PDB file of C-alpha atoms and ligand atoms in Angstrom:
ATOM      1  CA  MET Z   1      94.567  70.751 -88.995  1.00  0.00           C
ATOM      2  CA  ASN Z   2      93.271  68.503 -91.520  1.00  0.00           C
ATOM      3  CA  LYS Z   3      89.687  68.662 -92.034  1.00  0.00           C
ATOM      4  CA  LEU Z   4      87.008  66.690 -94.034  1.00  0.00           C
ATOM      5  CA  PHE Z   5      85.978  69.522 -96.497  1.00  0.00           C
ATOM      6  CA  ASN Z   6      89.110  71.719 -96.656  1.00  0.00           C
ATOM      7  CA  GLY Z   7      88.503  74.509 -98.974  1.00  0.00           C
ATOM      8  CA  GLU Z   8      85.804  72.720-101.010  1.00  0.00           C
ATOM      9  CA  VAL Z   9      82.201  74.493-101.654  1.00  0.00           C
ATOM     10  CA  ALA Z  10      78.587  73.596 -99.534  1.00  0.00           C
ATOM     11  CA  LEU Z  11      75.685  74.876-100.340  1.00  0.00           C
ATOM     12  CA  VAL Z  12      72.838  74.548 -97.616  1.00  0.00           C
ATOM     13  CA  THR Z  13      69.309  75.644 -98.838  1.00  0.00           C
ATOM     14  CA  GLY Z  14      67.176  76.794 -95.866  1.00  0.00           C
ATOM     15  CA  GLY Z  15      70.249  77.738 -93.846  1.00  0.00           C
ATOM     16  CA  SER Z  16      68.574  80.682 -92.056  1.00  0.00           C
ATOM     17  CA  SER Z  17      67.286  78.411 -88.991  1.00  0.00           C
ATOM     18  CA  GLY Z  18      67.335  74.707 -87.472  1.00  0.00           C
ATOM     19  CA  ILE Z  19      68.886  71.739 -89.383  1.00  0.00           C
ATOM     20  CA  GLY Z  20      69.825  73.984 -92.195  1.00  0.00           C
ATOM     21  CA  ARG Z  21      71.793  76.382 -89.988  1.00  0.00           C
ATOM     22  CA  ALA Z  22      73.129  73.423 -87.934  1.00  0.00           C
ATOM     23  CA  THR Z  23      74.213  71.863 -91.034  1.00  0.00           C
ATOM     24  CA  ALA Z  24      75.984  75.165 -92.786  1.00  0.00           C
ATOM     25  CA  MET Z  25      77.908  75.329 -89.493  1.00  0.00           C
ATOM     26  CA  ALA Z  26      79.193  71.848 -89.217  1.00  0.00           C
ATOM     27  CA  PHE Z  27      80.225  72.192 -93.066  1.00  0.00           C
ATOM     28  CA  ALA Z  28      82.293  75.218 -92.074  1.00  0.00           C
ATOM     29  CA  ALA Z  29      83.612  73.748 -89.037  1.00  0.00           C
ATOM     30  CA  GLU Z  30      84.843  71.166 -91.461  1.00  0.00           C
ATOM     31  CA  GLY Z  31      86.807  73.785 -93.673  1.00  0.00           C
ATOM     32  CA  ALA Z  32      84.146  73.974 -96.127  1.00  0.00           C
ATOM     33  CA  LYS Z  33      83.390  77.484 -97.689  1.00  0.00           C
ATOM     34  CA  VAL Z  34      79.439  77.507 -97.409  1.00  0.00           C
ATOM     35  CA  VAL Z  35      76.640  79.267 -99.247  1.00  0.00           C
ATOM     36  CA  VAL Z  36      73.778  79.906 -97.037  1.00  0.00           C
ATOM     37  CA  ALA Z  37      70.548  79.834 -99.470  1.00  0.00           C
ATOM     38  CA  SER Z  38      67.377  80.995 -98.041  1.00  0.00           C
ATOM     39  CA  ARG Z  39      64.537  83.100 -97.883  1.00  0.00           C
ATOM     40  CA  ARG Z  40      64.903  84.995 -94.896  1.00  0.00           C
ATOM     41  CA  SER Z  41      67.787  87.505 -94.877  1.00  0.00           C
ATOM     42  CA  GLU Z  42      68.295  88.617 -91.225  1.00  0.00           C
ATOM     43  CA  GLU Z  43      68.581  84.957 -89.867  1.00  0.00           C
ATOM     44  CA  SER Z  44      70.495  83.844 -93.057  1.00  0.00           C
ATOM     45  CA  GLU Z  45      72.972  86.446 -92.301  1.00  0.00           C
ATOM     46  CA  GLU Z  46      73.053  85.387 -88.642  1.00  0.00           C
ATOM     47  CA  THR Z  47      74.290  82.012 -89.913  1.00  0.00           C
ATOM     48  CA  VAL Z  48      76.977  83.787 -91.817  1.00  0.00           C
ATOM     49  CA  ARG Z  49      78.230  85.793 -88.705  1.00  0.00           C
ATOM     50  CA  LEU Z  50      78.189  82.577 -86.272  1.00  0.00           C
ATOM     51  CA  ILE Z  51      80.493  80.658 -89.121  1.00  0.00           C
ATOM     52  CA  GLU Z  52      82.566  83.628 -89.481  1.00  0.00           C
ATOM     53  CA  ALA Z  53      82.653  83.912 -85.826  1.00  0.00           C
ATOM     54  CA  ASP Z  54      84.133  80.643 -85.615  1.00  0.00           C
ATOM     55  CA  GLY Z  55      86.679  81.222 -88.241  1.00  0.00           C
ATOM     56  CA  GLY Z  56      84.820  79.743 -91.204  1.00  0.00           C
ATOM     57  CA  GLU Z  57      83.944  81.393 -94.647  1.00  0.00           C
ATOM     58  CA  ALA Z  58      80.573  81.749 -95.876  1.00  0.00           C
ATOM     59  CA  MET Z  59      78.120  83.959 -98.038  1.00  0.00           C
ATOM     60  CA  PHE Z  60      74.375  84.389 -98.052  1.00  0.00           C
ATOM     61  CA  VAL Z  61      72.392  84.229-101.467  1.00  0.00           C
ATOM     62  CA  LYS Z  62      68.969  85.554-100.875  1.00  0.00           C
ATOM     63  CA  THR Z  63      66.880  82.538-102.651  1.00  0.00           C
ATOM     64  CA  ASP Z  64      63.236  80.963-103.006  1.00  0.00           C
ATOM     65  CA  VAL Z  65      63.896  77.536-104.198  1.00  0.00           C
ATOM     66  CA  SER Z  66      60.806  77.426-106.037  1.00  0.00           C
ATOM     67  CA  LYS Z  67      61.726  79.977-108.269  1.00  0.00           C
ATOM     68  CA  THR Z  68      63.697  79.000-111.284  1.00  0.00           C
ATOM     69  CA  SER Z  69      65.132  82.119-111.767  1.00  0.00           C
ATOM     70  CA  GLU Z  70      66.472  82.456-107.971  1.00  0.00           C
ATOM     71  CA  VAL Z  71      67.873  78.921-108.254  1.00  0.00           C
ATOM     72  CA  GLN Z  72      69.893  79.941-111.240  1.00  0.00           C
ATOM     73  CA  ALA Z  73      71.049  82.921-109.493  1.00  0.00           C
ATOM     74  CA  MET Z  74      71.998  80.864-106.508  1.00  0.00           C
ATOM     75  CA  ILE Z  75      74.151  78.735-108.260  1.00  0.00           C
ATOM     76  CA  ALA Z  76      75.950  81.827-110.482  1.00  0.00           C
ATOM     77  CA  GLU Z  77      76.747  83.849-107.156  1.00  0.00           C
ATOM     78  CA  THR Z  78      78.279  80.463-105.698  1.00  0.00           C
ATOM     79  CA  LEU Z  79      80.562  80.164-108.712  1.00  0.00           C
ATOM     80  CA  LYS Z  80      81.351  83.906-108.923  1.00  0.00           C
ATOM     81  CA  ARG Z  81      82.358  84.082-105.208  1.00  0.00           C
ATOM     82  CA  PHE Z  82      84.085  80.344-104.589  1.00  0.00           C
ATOM     83  CA  GLY Z  83      84.422  79.212-108.273  1.00  0.00           C
ATOM     84  CA  ALA Z  84      83.132  75.619-107.529  1.00  0.00           C
ATOM     85  CA  LEU Z  85      80.259  73.637-106.008  1.00  0.00           C
ATOM     86  CA  ASN Z  86      81.219  70.398-104.506  1.00  0.00           C
ATOM     87  CA  PHE Z  87      78.422  69.387-102.007  1.00  0.00           C
ATOM     88  CA  ALA Z  88      74.902  70.657-101.677  1.00  0.00           C
ATOM     89  CA  PHE Z  89      72.126  69.848 -98.865  1.00  0.00           C
ATOM     90  CA  ASN Z  90      68.908  70.483-100.454  1.00  0.00           C
ATOM     91  CA  ASN Z  91      67.124  71.236 -96.974  1.00  0.00           C
ATOM     92  CA  ALA Z  92      64.639  74.041 -97.318  1.00  0.00           C
ATOM     93  CA  GLY Z  93      61.041  73.070 -96.493  1.00  0.00           C
ATOM     94  CA  ILE Z  94      57.915  74.245 -94.952  1.00  0.00           C
ATOM     95  CA  GLU Z  95      54.987  72.146 -93.045  1.00  0.00           C
ATOM     96  CA  GLY Z  96      52.229  73.277 -94.661  1.00  0.00           C
ATOM     97  CA  ASP Z  97      49.106  73.008 -92.623  1.00  0.00           C
ATOM     98  CA  PRO Z  98      49.425  70.213 -89.808  1.00  0.00           C
ATOM     99  CA  PHE Z  99      46.687  68.045 -88.603  1.00  0.00           C
ATOM    100  CA  VAL Z 100      44.047  69.334 -91.557  1.00  0.00           C
ATOM    101  CA  PRO Z 101      42.335  66.544 -92.958  1.00  0.00           C
ATOM    102  CA  VAL Z 102      42.592  66.360 -97.070  1.00  0.00           C
ATOM    103  CA  GLU Z 103      38.678  67.280 -97.476  1.00  0.00           C
ATOM    104  CA  GLU Z 104      39.523  70.356 -95.536  1.00  0.00           C
ATOM    105  CA  TYR Z 105      43.231  71.241 -96.821  1.00  0.00           C
ATOM    106  CA  SER Z 106      43.704  74.582 -98.688  1.00  0.00           C
ATOM    107  CA  GLU Z 107      44.538  73.903-102.350  1.00  0.00           C
ATOM    108  CA  THR Z 108      46.826  77.124-101.821  1.00  0.00           C
ATOM    109  CA  THR Z 109      48.582  75.429 -98.967  1.00  0.00           C
ATOM    110  CA  TRP Z 110      49.075  72.284-101.077  1.00  0.00           C
ATOM    111  CA  ASP Z 111      50.550  73.855-103.934  1.00  0.00           C
ATOM    112  CA  GLN Z 112      52.933  76.000-101.794  1.00  0.00           C
ATOM    113  CA  VAL Z 113      54.283  72.763-100.106  1.00  0.00           C
ATOM    114  CA  ILE Z 114      54.483  70.848-103.039  1.00  0.00           C
ATOM    115  CA  GLU Z 115      56.563  73.931-104.996  1.00  0.00           C
ATOM    116  CA  ILE Z 116      58.942  74.316-102.168  1.00  0.00           C
ATOM    117  CA  ASN Z 117      59.508  70.723-100.744  1.00  0.00           C
ATOM    118  CA  LEU Z 118      59.452  68.909-104.121  1.00  0.00           C
ATOM    119  CA  LYS Z 119      59.903  71.242-107.132  1.00  0.00           C
ATOM    120  CA  GLY Z 120      62.277  73.076-105.072  1.00  0.00           C
ATOM    121  CA  VAL Z 121      64.379  69.908-104.463  1.00  0.00           C
ATOM    122  CA  PHE Z 122      64.260  69.093-108.114  1.00  0.00           C
ATOM    123  CA  LEU Z 123      65.033  72.757-109.200  1.00  0.00           C
ATOM    124  CA  CYS Z 124      68.222  72.891-107.028  1.00  0.00           C
ATOM    125  CA  MET Z 125      69.646  69.472-108.315  1.00  0.00           C
ATOM    126  CA  LYS Z 126      68.742  70.526-112.169  1.00  0.00           C
ATOM    127  CA  TYR Z 127      71.170  73.606-111.668  1.00  0.00           C
ATOM    128  CA  GLU Z 128      73.440  72.156-109.154  1.00  0.00           C
ATOM    129  CA  LEU Z 129      74.146  68.863-110.716  1.00  0.00           C
ATOM    130  CA  ALA Z 130      76.608  69.906-113.660  1.00  0.00           C
ATOM    131  CA  HIS Z 131      79.032  71.450-111.021  1.00  0.00           C
ATOM    132  CA  ILE Z 132      78.794  68.681-108.687  1.00  0.00           C
ATOM    133  CA  VAL Z 133      79.545  66.031-111.388  1.00  0.00           C
ATOM    134  CA  LYS Z 134      82.582  68.153-112.567  1.00  0.00           C
ATOM    135  CA  ALA Z 135      83.915  68.289-108.696  1.00  0.00           C
ATOM    136  CA  LYS Z 136      82.825  64.793-108.043  1.00  0.00           C
ATOM    137  CA  GLY Z 137      80.915  65.969-105.249  1.00  0.00           C
ATOM    138  CA  ALA Z 138      77.698  64.686-103.424  1.00  0.00           C
ATOM    139  CA  ILE Z 139      74.114  65.665-102.856  1.00  0.00           C
ATOM    140  CA  VAL Z 140      72.022  65.311 -99.817  1.00  0.00           C
ATOM    141  CA  ASN Z 141      68.197  66.052-100.109  1.00  0.00           C
ATOM    142  CA  MET Z 142      65.895  66.651 -97.108  1.00  0.00           C
ATOM    143  CA  ALA Z 143      63.125  63.940 -97.025  1.00  0.00           C
ATOM    144  CA  SER Z 144      61.659  63.019 -93.807  1.00  0.00           C
ATOM    145  CA  VAL Z 145      60.126  59.950 -92.098  1.00  0.00           C
ATOM    146  CA  ALA Z 146      56.951  61.390 -93.628  1.00  0.00           C
ATOM    147  CA  GLY Z 147      58.662  60.544 -96.846  1.00  0.00           C
ATOM    148  CA  LEU Z 148      58.663  56.572 -95.820  1.00  0.00           C
ATOM    149  CA  VAL Z 149      55.295  56.102 -93.788  1.00  0.00           C
ATOM    150  CA  GLY Z 150      51.959  57.716 -93.522  1.00  0.00           C
ATOM    151  CA  GLY Z 151      50.805  59.792 -90.705  1.00  0.00           C
ATOM    152  CA  ARG Z 152      48.296  62.693 -89.897  1.00  0.00           C
ATOM    153  CA  VAL Z 153      50.528  65.879 -89.933  1.00  0.00           C
ATOM    154  CA  GLY Z 154      49.365  66.971 -93.320  1.00  0.00           C
ATOM    155  CA  SER Z 155      48.693  65.298 -96.527  1.00  0.00           C
ATOM    156  CA  ALA Z 156      50.802  67.838 -98.782  1.00  0.00           C
ATOM    157  CA  TYR Z 157      53.710  67.239 -96.402  1.00  0.00           C
ATOM    158  CA  TYR Z 158      53.764  63.671 -96.674  1.00  0.00           C
ATOM    159  CA  ALA Z 159      53.349  63.551-100.468  1.00  0.00           C
ATOM    160  CA  SER Z 160      55.870  66.175-101.084  1.00  0.00           C
ATOM    161  CA  LYS Z 161      58.601  64.142 -98.693  1.00  0.00           C
ATOM    162  CA  HIS Z 162      57.531  60.743-100.438  1.00  0.00           C
ATOM    163  CA  GLY Z 163      58.149  62.528-103.783  1.00  0.00           C
ATOM    164  CA  VAL Z 164      61.446  63.784-102.627  1.00  0.00           C
ATOM    165  CA  VAL Z 165      62.356  59.994-101.870  1.00  0.00           C
ATOM    166  CA  GLY Z 166      61.439  59.073-105.320  1.00  0.00           C
ATOM    167  CA  LEU Z 167      63.027  61.985-106.996  1.00  0.00           C
ATOM    168  CA  THR Z 168      66.286  61.125-105.140  1.00  0.00           C
ATOM    169  CA  LYS Z 169      66.332  57.478-106.015  1.00  0.00           C
ATOM    170  CA  ALA Z 170      65.976  58.366-109.549  1.00  0.00           C
ATOM    171  CA  ALA Z 171      68.249  61.015-109.811  1.00  0.00           C
ATOM    172  CA  ALA Z 172      70.845  58.667-107.721  1.00  0.00           C
ATOM    173  CA  LEU Z 173      70.651  55.827-110.575  1.00  0.00           C
ATOM    174  CA  GLU Z 174      70.988  58.469-113.327  1.00  0.00           C
ATOM    175  CA  TYR Z 175      74.101  59.860-112.084  1.00  0.00           C
ATOM    176  CA  ALA Z 176      75.581  56.928-110.596  1.00  0.00           C
ATOM    177  CA  ASP Z 177      78.143  56.151-113.230  1.00  0.00           C
ATOM    178  CA  LYS Z 178      79.217  59.862-113.109  1.00  0.00           C
ATOM    179  CA  GLY Z 179      81.288  59.527-109.916  1.00  0.00           C
ATOM    180  CA  ILE Z 180      79.014  61.196-107.451  1.00  0.00           C
ATOM    181  CA  ARG Z 181      76.479  60.186-104.620  1.00  0.00           C
ATOM    182  CA  ILE Z 182      72.914  61.422-104.355  1.00  0.00           C
ATOM    183  CA  ASN Z 183      71.034  60.682-101.294  1.00  0.00           C
ATOM    184  CA  ALA Z 184      68.004  61.602 -99.159  1.00  0.00           C
ATOM    185  CA  VAL Z 185      67.910  61.719 -95.133  1.00  0.00           C
ATOM    186  CA  ALA Z 186      64.897  61.131 -93.453  1.00  0.00           C
ATOM    187  CA  PRO Z 187      64.913  62.335 -90.040  1.00  0.00           C
ATOM    188  CA  ALA Z 188      62.024  61.781 -87.278  1.00  0.00           C
ATOM    189  CA  VAL Z 189      61.066  64.929 -85.014  1.00  0.00           C
ATOM    190  CA  ILE Z 190      64.152  67.147 -84.560  1.00  0.00           C
ATOM    191  CA  LYS Z 191      63.317  70.241 -82.459  1.00  0.00           C
ATOM    192  CA  SER Z 192      63.259  73.485 -84.601  1.00  0.00           C
ATOM    193  CA  ALA Z 193      61.066  76.380 -85.569  1.00  0.00           C
ATOM    194  CA  MET Z 194      58.971  74.119 -87.688  1.00  0.00           C
ATOM    195  CA  THR Z 195      58.424  71.430 -84.911  1.00  0.00           C
ATOM    196  CA  ASP Z 196      57.901  73.918 -82.340  1.00  0.00           C
ATOM    197  CA  ARG Z 197      55.147  75.173 -84.397  1.00  0.00           C
ATOM    198  CA  THR Z 198      53.765  71.848 -85.138  1.00  0.00           C
ATOM    199  CA  PHE Z 199      54.179  69.836 -81.771  1.00  0.00           C
ATOM    200  CA  PHE Z 200      56.201  71.719 -79.195  1.00  0.00           C
ATOM    201  CA  HIS Z 201      53.908  74.516 -78.580  1.00  0.00           C
ATOM    202  CA  ASP Z 202      51.351  71.910 -77.263  1.00  0.00           C
ATOM    203  CA  GLU Z 203      51.606  69.516 -74.182  1.00  0.00           C
ATOM    204  CA  GLU Z 204      49.859  66.608 -75.587  1.00  0.00           C
ATOM    205  CA  ARG Z 205      51.266  66.797 -79.330  1.00  0.00           C
ATOM    206  CA  THR Z 206      54.801  67.147 -77.268  1.00  0.00           C
ATOM    207  CA  ALA Z 207      53.799  63.995 -75.409  1.00  0.00           C
ATOM    208  CA  ALA Z 208      52.807  62.016 -78.579  1.00  0.00           C
ATOM    209  CA  VAL Z 209      56.266  63.107 -80.240  1.00  0.00           C
ATOM    210  CA  ILE Z 210      58.324  62.079 -77.259  1.00  0.00           C
ATOM    211  CA  ALA Z 211      56.634  58.764 -76.593  1.00  0.00           C
ATOM    212  CA  ARG Z 212      57.191  57.706 -80.341  1.00  0.00           C
ATOM    213  CA  HIS Z 213      60.986  58.397 -80.378  1.00  0.00           C
ATOM    214  CA  PRO Z 214      63.215  55.694 -78.273  1.00  0.00           C
ATOM    215  CA  VAL Z 215      65.810  58.408 -77.427  1.00  0.00           C
ATOM    216  CA  GLY Z 216      62.791  60.219 -75.245  1.00  0.00           C
ATOM    217  CA  ARG Z 217      63.026  63.777 -76.848  1.00  0.00           C
ATOM    218  CA  GLY Z 218      62.373  65.379 -80.307  1.00  0.00           C
TER     219      GLY Z 218
HETATM  220  P1  NAD V   1      63.053  75.236 -90.278  1.00  0.00           P
HETATM  221  O1  NAD V   1      61.782  76.184 -90.208  1.00  0.00           O
HETATM  222  O2  NAD V   1      63.989  75.846 -88.904  1.00  0.00           O
HETATM  223  O3  NAD V   1      63.626  75.381 -91.447  1.00  0.00           O
HETATM  224  C1  NAD V   1      63.148  75.313 -92.642  1.00  0.00           C
HETATM  225  C2  NAD V   1      64.224  76.393 -93.526  1.00  0.00           C
HETATM  226  O4  NAD V   1      63.677  76.408 -94.769  1.00  0.00           O
HETATM  227  C3  NAD V   1      64.303  77.696 -93.419  1.00  0.00           C
HETATM  228  O5  NAD V   1      65.599  77.900 -93.291  1.00  0.00           O
HETATM  229  C4  NAD V   1      63.660  78.383 -94.318  1.00  0.00           C
HETATM  230  O6  NAD V   1      63.940  79.973 -94.169  1.00  0.00           O
HETATM  231  C5  NAD V   1      63.676  77.751 -95.398  1.00  0.00           C
HETATM  232  N1  NAD V   1      62.740  77.868 -96.478  1.00  0.00           N
HETATM  233  C6  NAD V   1      61.436  77.531 -96.675  1.00  0.00           C
HETATM  234  N2  NAD V   1      61.017  77.834 -97.457  1.00  0.00           N
HETATM  235  C7  NAD V   1      61.783  78.231 -98.729  1.00  0.00           C
HETATM  236  C8  NAD V   1      62.039  78.579 -99.594  1.00  0.00           C
HETATM  237  N3  NAD V   1      60.857  78.807-100.551  1.00  0.00           N
HETATM  238  N4  NAD V   1      62.954  78.788-100.272  1.00  0.00           N
HETATM  239  C9  NAD V   1      64.227  79.045 -99.481  1.00  0.00           C
HETATM  240  N5  NAD V   1      64.209  78.564 -98.417  1.00  0.00           N
HETATM  241  C10 NAD V   1      63.142  78.409 -97.646  1.00  0.00           C
HETATM  242  O7  NAD V   1      62.817  73.909 -89.894  1.00  0.00           O
HETATM  243  P2  NAD V   1      63.688  72.530 -89.894  1.00  0.00           P
HETATM  244  O8  NAD V   1      62.772  71.674 -88.939  1.00  0.00           O
HETATM  245  O9  NAD V   1      64.963  72.949 -89.547  1.00  0.00           O
HETATM  246  O10 NAD V   1      63.495  72.296 -91.490  1.00  0.00           O
HETATM  247  C11 NAD V   1      64.510  71.871 -92.188  1.00  0.00           C
HETATM  248  C12 NAD V   1      64.029  70.731 -93.141  1.00  0.00           C
HETATM  249  O11 NAD V   1      64.169  69.555 -92.452  1.00  0.00           O
HETATM  250  C13 NAD V   1      62.884  70.957 -93.847  1.00  0.00           C
HETATM  251  O12 NAD V   1      62.686  70.309 -95.056  1.00  0.00           O
HETATM  252  C14 NAD V   1      61.787  69.873 -93.032  1.00  0.00           C
HETATM  253  O13 NAD V   1      60.792  69.478 -93.825  1.00  0.00           O
HETATM  254  C15 NAD V   1      62.856  68.884 -92.955  1.00  0.00           C
HETATM  255  N6  NAD V   1      62.681  67.754 -91.691  1.00  0.00           N
HETATM  256  C16 NAD V   1      62.588  68.534 -90.446  1.00  0.00           C
HETATM  257  C17 NAD V   1      62.225  67.543 -89.111  1.00  0.00           C
HETATM  258  C18 NAD V   1      62.088  68.147 -88.073  1.00  0.00           C
HETATM  259  O14 NAD V   1      61.623  67.409 -87.265  1.00  0.00           O
HETATM  260  N7  NAD V   1      62.398  69.245 -87.724  1.00  0.00           N
HETATM  261  C19 NAD V   1      62.305  66.221 -89.568  1.00  0.00           C
HETATM  262  C20 NAD V   1      62.131  65.713 -90.990  1.00  0.00           C
HETATM  263  C21 NAD V   1      62.605  66.442 -92.055  1.00  0.00           C
END
C-alpha cells in the first residue's frame, strides 16, 4: 500500500510517552522508520516495541535534548542506522512548577524548563537542519497554547513556549528558500502524563480545563 512516508526517516523527541509516543506510532503507521529519542529507556523501548508489533521499524536513542553531546549523538545514531533524516518532531518538554507565581518560582526549575523546552528545540534544530535540508524534509516544533497567550500555569512554561514560537518563526524564514518547512504546533490541553500531573488529578482543575475546551474534554 502506498503510505505517506514510505521508507523515510522521522525523529521524535520525547517519544517515550504522551503526544510523542502517539506521533512516533503515527509516523510508523505511515511507513516511516522512526527514531524515538527520549530520556527514559524503559518507556521509549516500549514505544519501539509497539511500533514493531504493528509491523513498523523504529529505534531508541537515549537523549537528553538539553545536552549538546547527546543531541549530536542522537543525529549520529540516526544516520548510522537509517542513513538519512527526513522529518523531525521536536516535542520533548516538561511542565516545571505549575500554578507557582513568579516570586515563588524556583530558579533551578526555571533553568530546567528553559533548557529543555527552548534550548532543547534550538539544539535539535541546530544538528538536524543540515540533514533535513539535504532530504528536503520538514521540522515541527512543539509549542503550546501557552506559547500564544498568557495563563497562570507557570511562568517558565509560558516563557519557554513563547520562545519556541519565536525560534520557529525565525528558523522558518531563515530556511524558507532551502525547500524545507519549519512549523510549530500549539495544542491546548491533551490528556497525557504531563496534564495528569498538572490538571487531571484534581477535580476542580479538571472541570476548569474542560470548561475552556469547546469539545468538552482535554
Ligand atoms: P509527556 O510528559 O507524556 O511527554 C513529555 C516527553 O518529553 C516524555 O517522553 C519525556 O520523557 C520527554 N522529555 C522530557 N524532558 C526531556 C529531555 N530533557 N530530553 C528528552 N526527552 C525529554 O507529556 P505530553 O503532554 O505528551 O508533552 C509532550 C510535549 O507537548 C511537551 O513539550 C509539552 O509541553 C507539549 N504540550 C502538551 C500539551 C498537553 O496538553 N499535553 C499541550 C501543549 C503542548
